[in-house]
GROMACS .gro file of C-alpha atoms in nm:
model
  337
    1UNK     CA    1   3.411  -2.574   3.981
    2UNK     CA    2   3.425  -2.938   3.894
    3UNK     CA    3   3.790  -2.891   3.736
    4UNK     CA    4   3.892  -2.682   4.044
    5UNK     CA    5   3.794  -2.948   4.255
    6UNK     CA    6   3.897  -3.274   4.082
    7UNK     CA    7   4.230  -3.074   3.897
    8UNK     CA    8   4.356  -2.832   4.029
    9UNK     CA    9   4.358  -2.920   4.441
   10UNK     CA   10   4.486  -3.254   4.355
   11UNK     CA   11   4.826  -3.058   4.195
   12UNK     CA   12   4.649  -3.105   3.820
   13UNK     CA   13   4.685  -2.764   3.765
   14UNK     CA   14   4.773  -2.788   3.406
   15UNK     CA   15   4.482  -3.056   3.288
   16UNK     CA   16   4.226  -2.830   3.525
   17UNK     CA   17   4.308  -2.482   3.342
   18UNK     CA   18   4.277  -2.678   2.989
   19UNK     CA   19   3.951  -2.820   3.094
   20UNK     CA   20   3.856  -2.492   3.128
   21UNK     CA   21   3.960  -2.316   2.824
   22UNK     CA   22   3.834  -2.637   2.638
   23UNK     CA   23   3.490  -2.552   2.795
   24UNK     CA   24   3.510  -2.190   2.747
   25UNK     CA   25   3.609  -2.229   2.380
   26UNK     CA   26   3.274  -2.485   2.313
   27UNK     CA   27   3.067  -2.298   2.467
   28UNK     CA   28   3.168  -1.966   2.298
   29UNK     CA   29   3.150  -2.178   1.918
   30UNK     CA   30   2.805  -2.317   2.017
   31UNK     CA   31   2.694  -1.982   2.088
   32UNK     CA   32   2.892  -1.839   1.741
   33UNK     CA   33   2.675  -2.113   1.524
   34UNK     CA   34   2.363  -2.028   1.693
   35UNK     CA   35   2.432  -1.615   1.605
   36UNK     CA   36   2.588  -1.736   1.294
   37UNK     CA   37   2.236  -1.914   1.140
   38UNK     CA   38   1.983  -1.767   1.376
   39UNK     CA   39   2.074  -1.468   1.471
   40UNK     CA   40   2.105  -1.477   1.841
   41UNK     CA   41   2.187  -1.598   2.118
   42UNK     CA   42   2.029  -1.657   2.460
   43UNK     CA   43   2.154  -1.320   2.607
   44UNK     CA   44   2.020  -1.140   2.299
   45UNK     CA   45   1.691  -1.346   2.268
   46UNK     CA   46   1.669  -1.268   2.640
   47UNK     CA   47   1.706  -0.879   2.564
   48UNK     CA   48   1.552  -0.899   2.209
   49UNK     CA   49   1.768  -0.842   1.982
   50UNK     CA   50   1.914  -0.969   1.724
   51UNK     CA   51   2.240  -0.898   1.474
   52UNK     CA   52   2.171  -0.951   1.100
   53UNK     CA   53   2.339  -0.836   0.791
   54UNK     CA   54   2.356  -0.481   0.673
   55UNK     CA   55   2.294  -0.557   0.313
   56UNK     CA   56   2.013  -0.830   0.308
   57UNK     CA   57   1.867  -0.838   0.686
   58UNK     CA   58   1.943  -1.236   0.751
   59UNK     CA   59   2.150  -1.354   0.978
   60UNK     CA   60   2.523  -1.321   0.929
   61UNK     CA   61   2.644  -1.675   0.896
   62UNK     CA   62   2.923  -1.876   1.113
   63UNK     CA   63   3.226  -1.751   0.925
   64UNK     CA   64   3.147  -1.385   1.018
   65UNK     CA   65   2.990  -1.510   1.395
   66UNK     CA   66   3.303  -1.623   1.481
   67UNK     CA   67   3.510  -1.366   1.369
   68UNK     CA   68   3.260  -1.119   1.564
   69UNK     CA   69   3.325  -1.372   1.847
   70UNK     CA   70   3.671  -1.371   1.821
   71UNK     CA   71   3.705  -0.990   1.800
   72UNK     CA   72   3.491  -1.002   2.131
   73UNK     CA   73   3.656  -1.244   2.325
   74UNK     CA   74   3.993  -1.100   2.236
   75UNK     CA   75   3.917  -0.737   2.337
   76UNK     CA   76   3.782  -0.861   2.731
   77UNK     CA   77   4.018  -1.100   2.925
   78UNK     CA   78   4.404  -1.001   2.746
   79UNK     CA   79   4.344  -0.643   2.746
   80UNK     CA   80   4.186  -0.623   3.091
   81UNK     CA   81   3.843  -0.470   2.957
   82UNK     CA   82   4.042  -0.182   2.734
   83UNK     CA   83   3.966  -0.365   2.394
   84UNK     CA   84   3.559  -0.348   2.513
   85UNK     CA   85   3.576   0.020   2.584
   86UNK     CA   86   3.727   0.055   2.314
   87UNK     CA   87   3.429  -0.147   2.090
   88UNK     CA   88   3.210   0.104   2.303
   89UNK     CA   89   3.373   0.345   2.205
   90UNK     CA   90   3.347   0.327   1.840
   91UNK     CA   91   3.005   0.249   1.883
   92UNK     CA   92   2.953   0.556   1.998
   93UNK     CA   93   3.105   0.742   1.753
   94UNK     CA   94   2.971   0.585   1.510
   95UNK     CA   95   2.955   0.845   1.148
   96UNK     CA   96   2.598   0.657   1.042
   97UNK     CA   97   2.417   0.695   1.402
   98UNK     CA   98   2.370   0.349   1.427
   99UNK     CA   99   2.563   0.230   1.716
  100UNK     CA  100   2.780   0.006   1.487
  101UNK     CA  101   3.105  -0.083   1.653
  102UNK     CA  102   3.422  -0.196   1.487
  103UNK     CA  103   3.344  -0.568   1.527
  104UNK     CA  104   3.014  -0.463   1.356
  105UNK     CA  105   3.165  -0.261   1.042
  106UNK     CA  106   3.394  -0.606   1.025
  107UNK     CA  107   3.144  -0.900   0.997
  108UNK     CA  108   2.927  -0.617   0.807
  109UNK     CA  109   2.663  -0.705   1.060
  110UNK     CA  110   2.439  -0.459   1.283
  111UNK     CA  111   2.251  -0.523   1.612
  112UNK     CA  112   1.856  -0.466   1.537
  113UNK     CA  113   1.570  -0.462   1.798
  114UNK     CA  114   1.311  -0.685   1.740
  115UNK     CA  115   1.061  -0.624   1.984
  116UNK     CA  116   0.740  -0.602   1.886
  117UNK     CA  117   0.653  -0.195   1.793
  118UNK     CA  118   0.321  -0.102   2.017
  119UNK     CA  119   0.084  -0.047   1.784
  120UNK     CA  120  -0.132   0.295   1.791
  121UNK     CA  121  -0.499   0.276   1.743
  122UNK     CA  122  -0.580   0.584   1.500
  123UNK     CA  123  -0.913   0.723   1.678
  124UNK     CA  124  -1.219   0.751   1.436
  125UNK     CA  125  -1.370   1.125   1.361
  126UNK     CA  126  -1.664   1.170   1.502
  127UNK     CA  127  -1.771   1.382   1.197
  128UNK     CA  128  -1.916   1.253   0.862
  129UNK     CA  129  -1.589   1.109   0.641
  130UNK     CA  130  -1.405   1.332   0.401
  131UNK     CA  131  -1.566   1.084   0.114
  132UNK     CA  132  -1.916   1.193   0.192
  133UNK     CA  133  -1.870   1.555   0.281
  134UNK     CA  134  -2.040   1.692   0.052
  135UNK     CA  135  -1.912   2.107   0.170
  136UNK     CA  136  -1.545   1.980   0.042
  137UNK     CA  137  -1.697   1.855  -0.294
  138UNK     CA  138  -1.740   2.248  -0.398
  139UNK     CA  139  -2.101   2.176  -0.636
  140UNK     CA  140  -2.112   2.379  -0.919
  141UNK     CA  141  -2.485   2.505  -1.021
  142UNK     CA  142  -2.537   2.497  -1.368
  143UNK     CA  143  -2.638   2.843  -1.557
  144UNK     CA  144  -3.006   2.899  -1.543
  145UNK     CA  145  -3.095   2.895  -1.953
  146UNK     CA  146  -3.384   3.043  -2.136
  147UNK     CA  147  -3.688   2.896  -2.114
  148UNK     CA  148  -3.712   2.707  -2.477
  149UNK     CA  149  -4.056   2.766  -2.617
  150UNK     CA  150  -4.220   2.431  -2.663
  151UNK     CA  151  -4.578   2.332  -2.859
  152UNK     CA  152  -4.884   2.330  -2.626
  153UNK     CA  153  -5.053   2.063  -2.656
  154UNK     CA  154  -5.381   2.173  -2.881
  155UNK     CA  155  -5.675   2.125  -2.611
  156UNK     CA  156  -5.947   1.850  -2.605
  157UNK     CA  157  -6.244   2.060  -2.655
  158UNK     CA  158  -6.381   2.077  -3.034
  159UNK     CA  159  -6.262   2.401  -3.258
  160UNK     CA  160  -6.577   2.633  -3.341
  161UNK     CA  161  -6.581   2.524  -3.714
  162UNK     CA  162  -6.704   2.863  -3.940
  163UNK     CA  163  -7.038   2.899  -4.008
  164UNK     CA  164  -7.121   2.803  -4.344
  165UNK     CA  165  -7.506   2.910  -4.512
  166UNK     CA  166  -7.717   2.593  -4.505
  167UNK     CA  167  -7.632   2.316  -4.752
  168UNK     CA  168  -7.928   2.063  -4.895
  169UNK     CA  169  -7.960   1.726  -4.693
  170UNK     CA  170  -7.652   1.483  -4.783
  171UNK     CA  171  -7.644   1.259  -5.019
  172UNK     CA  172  -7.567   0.857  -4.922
  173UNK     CA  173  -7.228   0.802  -5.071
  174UNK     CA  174  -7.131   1.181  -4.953
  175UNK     CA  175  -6.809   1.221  -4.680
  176UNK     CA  176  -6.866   1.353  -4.333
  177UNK     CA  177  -6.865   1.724  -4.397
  178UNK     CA  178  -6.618   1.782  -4.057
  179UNK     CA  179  -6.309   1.577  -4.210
  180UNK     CA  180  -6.165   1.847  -4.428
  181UNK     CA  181  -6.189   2.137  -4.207
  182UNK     CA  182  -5.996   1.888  -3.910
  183UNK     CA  183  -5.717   1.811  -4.159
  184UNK     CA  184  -5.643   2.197  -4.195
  185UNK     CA  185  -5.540   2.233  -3.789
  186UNK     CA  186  -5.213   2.248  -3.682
  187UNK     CA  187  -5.083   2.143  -3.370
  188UNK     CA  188  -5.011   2.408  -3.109
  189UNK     CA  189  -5.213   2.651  -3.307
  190UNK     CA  190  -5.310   2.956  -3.012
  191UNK     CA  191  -5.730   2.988  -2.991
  192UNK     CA  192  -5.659   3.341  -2.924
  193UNK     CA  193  -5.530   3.605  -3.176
  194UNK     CA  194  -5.139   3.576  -3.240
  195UNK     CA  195  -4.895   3.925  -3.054
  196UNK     CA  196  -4.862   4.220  -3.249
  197UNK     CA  197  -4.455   4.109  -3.253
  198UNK     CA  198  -4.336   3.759  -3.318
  199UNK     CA  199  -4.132   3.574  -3.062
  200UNK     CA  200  -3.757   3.620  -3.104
  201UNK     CA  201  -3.525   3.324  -3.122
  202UNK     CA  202  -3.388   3.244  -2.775
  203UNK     CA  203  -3.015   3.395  -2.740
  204UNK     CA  204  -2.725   3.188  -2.774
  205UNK     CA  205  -2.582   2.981  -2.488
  206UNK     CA  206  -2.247   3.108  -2.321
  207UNK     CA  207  -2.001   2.827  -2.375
  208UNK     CA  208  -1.985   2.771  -1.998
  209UNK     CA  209  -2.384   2.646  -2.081
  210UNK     CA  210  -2.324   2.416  -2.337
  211UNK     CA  211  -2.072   2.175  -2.158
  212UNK     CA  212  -2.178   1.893  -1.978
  213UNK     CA  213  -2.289   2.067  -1.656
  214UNK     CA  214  -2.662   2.089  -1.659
  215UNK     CA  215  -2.918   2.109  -1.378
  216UNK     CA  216  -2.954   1.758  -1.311
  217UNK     CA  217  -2.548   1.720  -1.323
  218UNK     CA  218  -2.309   1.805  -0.992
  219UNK     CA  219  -1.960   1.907  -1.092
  220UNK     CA  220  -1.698   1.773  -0.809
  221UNK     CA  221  -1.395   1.952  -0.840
  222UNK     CA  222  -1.105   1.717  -0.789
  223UNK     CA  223  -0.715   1.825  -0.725
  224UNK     CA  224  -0.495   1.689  -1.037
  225UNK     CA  225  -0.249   1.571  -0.828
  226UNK     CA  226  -0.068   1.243  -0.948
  227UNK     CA  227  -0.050   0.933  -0.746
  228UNK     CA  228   0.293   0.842  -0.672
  229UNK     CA  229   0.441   0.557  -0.821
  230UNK     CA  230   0.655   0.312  -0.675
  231UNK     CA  231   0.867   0.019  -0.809
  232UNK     CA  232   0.941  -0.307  -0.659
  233UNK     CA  233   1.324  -0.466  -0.688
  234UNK     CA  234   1.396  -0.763  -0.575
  235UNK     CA  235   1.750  -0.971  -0.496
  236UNK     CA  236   1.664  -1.224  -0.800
  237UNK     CA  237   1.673  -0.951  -1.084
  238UNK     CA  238   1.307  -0.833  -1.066
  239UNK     CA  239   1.193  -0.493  -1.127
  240UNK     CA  240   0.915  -0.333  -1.218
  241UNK     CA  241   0.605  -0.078  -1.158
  242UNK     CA  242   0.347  -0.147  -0.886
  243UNK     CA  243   0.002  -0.108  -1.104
  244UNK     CA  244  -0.238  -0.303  -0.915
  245UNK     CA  245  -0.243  -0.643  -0.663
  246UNK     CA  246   0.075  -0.831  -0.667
  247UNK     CA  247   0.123  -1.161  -0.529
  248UNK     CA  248   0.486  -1.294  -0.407
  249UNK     CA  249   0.552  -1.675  -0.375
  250UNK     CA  250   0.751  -2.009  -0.472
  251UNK     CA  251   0.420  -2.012  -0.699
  252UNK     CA  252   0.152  -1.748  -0.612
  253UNK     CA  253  -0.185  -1.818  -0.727
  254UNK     CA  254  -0.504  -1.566  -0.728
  255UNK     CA  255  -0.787  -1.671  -0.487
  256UNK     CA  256  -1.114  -1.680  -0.700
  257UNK     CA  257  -1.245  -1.365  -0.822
  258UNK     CA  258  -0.898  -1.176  -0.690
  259UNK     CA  259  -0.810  -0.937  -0.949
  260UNK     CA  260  -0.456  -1.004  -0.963
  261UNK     CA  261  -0.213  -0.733  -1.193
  262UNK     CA  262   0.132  -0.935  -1.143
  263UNK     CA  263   0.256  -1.285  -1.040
  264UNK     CA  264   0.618  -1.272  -0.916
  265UNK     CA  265   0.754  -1.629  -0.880
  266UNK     CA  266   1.082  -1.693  -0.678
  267UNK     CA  267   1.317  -1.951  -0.607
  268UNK     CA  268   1.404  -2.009  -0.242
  269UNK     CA  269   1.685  -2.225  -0.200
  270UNK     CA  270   1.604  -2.334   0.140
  271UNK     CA  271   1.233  -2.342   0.070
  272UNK     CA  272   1.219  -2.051   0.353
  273UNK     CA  273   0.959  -1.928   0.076
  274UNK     CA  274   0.585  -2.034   0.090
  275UNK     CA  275   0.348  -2.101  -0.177
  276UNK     CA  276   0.145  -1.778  -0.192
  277UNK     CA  277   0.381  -1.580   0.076
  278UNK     CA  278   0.248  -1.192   0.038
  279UNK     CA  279   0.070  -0.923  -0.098
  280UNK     CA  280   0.122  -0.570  -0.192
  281UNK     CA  281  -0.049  -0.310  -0.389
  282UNK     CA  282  -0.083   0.079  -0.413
  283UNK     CA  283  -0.387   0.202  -0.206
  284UNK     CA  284  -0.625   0.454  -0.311
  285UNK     CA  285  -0.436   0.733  -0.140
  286UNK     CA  286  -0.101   0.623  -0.345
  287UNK     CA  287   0.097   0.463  -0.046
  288UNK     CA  288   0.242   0.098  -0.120
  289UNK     CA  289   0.094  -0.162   0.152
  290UNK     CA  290   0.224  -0.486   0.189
  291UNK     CA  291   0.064  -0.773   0.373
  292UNK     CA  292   0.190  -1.139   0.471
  293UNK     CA  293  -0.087  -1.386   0.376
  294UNK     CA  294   0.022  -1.638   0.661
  295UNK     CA  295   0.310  -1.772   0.526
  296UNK     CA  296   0.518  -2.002   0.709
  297UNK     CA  297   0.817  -1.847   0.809
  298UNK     CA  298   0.659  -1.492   0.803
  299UNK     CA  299   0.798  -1.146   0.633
  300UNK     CA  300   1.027  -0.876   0.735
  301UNK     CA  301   1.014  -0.529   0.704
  302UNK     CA  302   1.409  -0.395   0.713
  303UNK     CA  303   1.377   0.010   0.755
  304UNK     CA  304   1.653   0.235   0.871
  305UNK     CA  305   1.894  -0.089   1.013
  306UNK     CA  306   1.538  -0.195   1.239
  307UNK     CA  307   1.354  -0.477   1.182
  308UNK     CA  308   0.992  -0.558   1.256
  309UNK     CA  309   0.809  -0.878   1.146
  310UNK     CA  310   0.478  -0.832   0.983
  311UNK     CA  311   0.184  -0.964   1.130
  312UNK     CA  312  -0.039  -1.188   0.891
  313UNK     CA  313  -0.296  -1.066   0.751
  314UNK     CA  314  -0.274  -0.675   0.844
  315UNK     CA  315  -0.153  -0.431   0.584
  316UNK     CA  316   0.175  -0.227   0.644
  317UNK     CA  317   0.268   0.069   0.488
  318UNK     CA  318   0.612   0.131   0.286
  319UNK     CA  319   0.808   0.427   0.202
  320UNK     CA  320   1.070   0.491  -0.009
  321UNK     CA  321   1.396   0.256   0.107
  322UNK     CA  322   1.219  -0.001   0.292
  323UNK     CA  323   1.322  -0.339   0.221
  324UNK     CA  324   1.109  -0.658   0.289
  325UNK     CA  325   1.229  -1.034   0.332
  326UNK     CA  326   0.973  -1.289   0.239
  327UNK     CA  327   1.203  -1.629   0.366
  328UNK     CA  328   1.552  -1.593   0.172
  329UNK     CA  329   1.435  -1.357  -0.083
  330UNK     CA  330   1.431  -0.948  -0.014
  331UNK     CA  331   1.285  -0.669  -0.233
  332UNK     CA  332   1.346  -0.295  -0.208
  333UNK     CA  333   1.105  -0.016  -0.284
  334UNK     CA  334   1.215   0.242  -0.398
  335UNK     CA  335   0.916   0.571  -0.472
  336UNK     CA  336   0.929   0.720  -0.868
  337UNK     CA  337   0.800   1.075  -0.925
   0.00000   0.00000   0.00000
């Protein structure tokens, strides 16, 4: 309006139409460097979304933001809207169902929603847990054995000793006469007359008896399935087998007491990274979790061409083919049989 007013009505027609392309052509480079290192722009940040890189997640940079630019602003005013349908078009048609139009395949960029995912709360059985149920833990009674015939213990009352014909009075230095009769008992000897038969030898134990199963043993039956195992890759070179906690970082270090299974290390060139940036381990059920440990510029979970920043401090589970960005740094998980 100002260059209409000042320029052209005052027969400037030519400095008012180049004060408008030169404002048209600032405005559109201001907004290509701000899609270029951030990612969007106010119409996307407005709509939330945002147009990163197909390979790595970050932004695209201003070389391929203002060739996207370019593409755009050539296909609107000198073709009369044609060149947008046309963008629309191949968006549409798109062979890997992800809305990716020509412009898109060319900066090797993609459009990604980054609203925040609502996030269902799982409702809690009312039951007793699967843990502690002890009707899905299938007990196994041991095999009632045979009794094992043990001594009795010989009872307290005195044994009858045999009547003996009367002896003279005993002399001083003489023993007590009871000693060497007491020394002849044995232990467990019956006061009452021995059976007719004597007792056979218990019968040998099946072998399902002699294992470790006894009756003061439960035997939980467990399925022998194998926990899936997943390796870690990341943009740097590293790659390797998740087998317990690993911490991610410029220079990750344990808290006390942590039992930590590997330290990954990484160089950030833009020191996007933070000290002790994220977790992730296998869980007892054999997914992979990951979890931000507040770091300063936050992680990203990449899956499918979506993106969805992780909230600090809550686990997140991966599958196979998700890719995570802690700062400028990106690893891919891939699941091993």
């Amino acid at each position: 309006m100002v260059a209409w007013r000042l320029l052209i009505d005052r027969d400037h027609v030519g400095a008012g139409v180049a004060v408008i392309l030169a404002v048209v052509l600032l405005v559109g480079l201001g907004f290509s460097v701000l899609l270029g290192l951030r990612g969007t722009s106010p119409g996307k940040a407005a709509l939330g979304l945002r147009v990163v890189s197909d390979a790595t997640g970050a932004p695209i940079g201003v070389p391929a933001a203002l060739l996207r630019q370019l593409v755009l602003g050539i296909s609107t005013l000198p073709t009369f809207g044609l060149g947008v349908a046309t963008l629309a078009w191949t968006a549409v048609m798109d062979p890997g169902r992800q809305r990716r139009g020509w412009h898109d395949h060319l900066t090797h960029g993609i459009v990604v929603d980054v609203r925040p995912i609502p996030e269902l709360v799982e409702e809690t059985p009312s039951g007793p847990r699967h843990i502690v149920n002890l009707t899905a833990m299938r007990l196994v009674p041991a095999p009632q054995a045979a009794p094992v015939p043990t001594p009795s213990r010989p009872r307290t009352r005195t044994p009858q000793q045999p009547q003996q014909p009367p002896q003279p009075p005993p002399l001083p230095p003489a023993a007590p006469p009871a000693a060497p009769p007491a020394r002849k008992l044995q232990i467990g000897e019956p006061l009452v007359a021995p059976p007719s038969t004597p007792p056979t030898a218990p019968p040998p134990l099946p072998p399902a008896a002699m294992g470790p199963p006894t009756a003061e043993r439960t035997v939980i039956r467990t399925d022998g399935k194998a926990l899936a195992r997943w390796r870690v890759s990341f943009d740097s070179g590293e790659s390797f087998l998740v087998e317990g906690l690993a911490l991610v970082g410029r220079r990750p270090e344990p808290r006390p007491g942590e039992p930590v299974r590997h330290l990954v290390p990484l160089r950030s060139s833009d020191m996007s990274l933070s000290k002790t940036h994220a977790q992730f381990q296998v869980a007892a059920d054999g997914v992979l979790v990951v979890m931000d440990r507040g770091s300063t510029n936050g992680s990203i979970l990449l899956r499918q061409g979506v993106t969805r920043e992780l909230a600090a401090g809550k686990p997140t589970t991966l599958v196979d083919g998700d890719r995570v960005r802690f700062g400028d740094r990106t690893m891919t998980v891939a699941r091993e049989a």
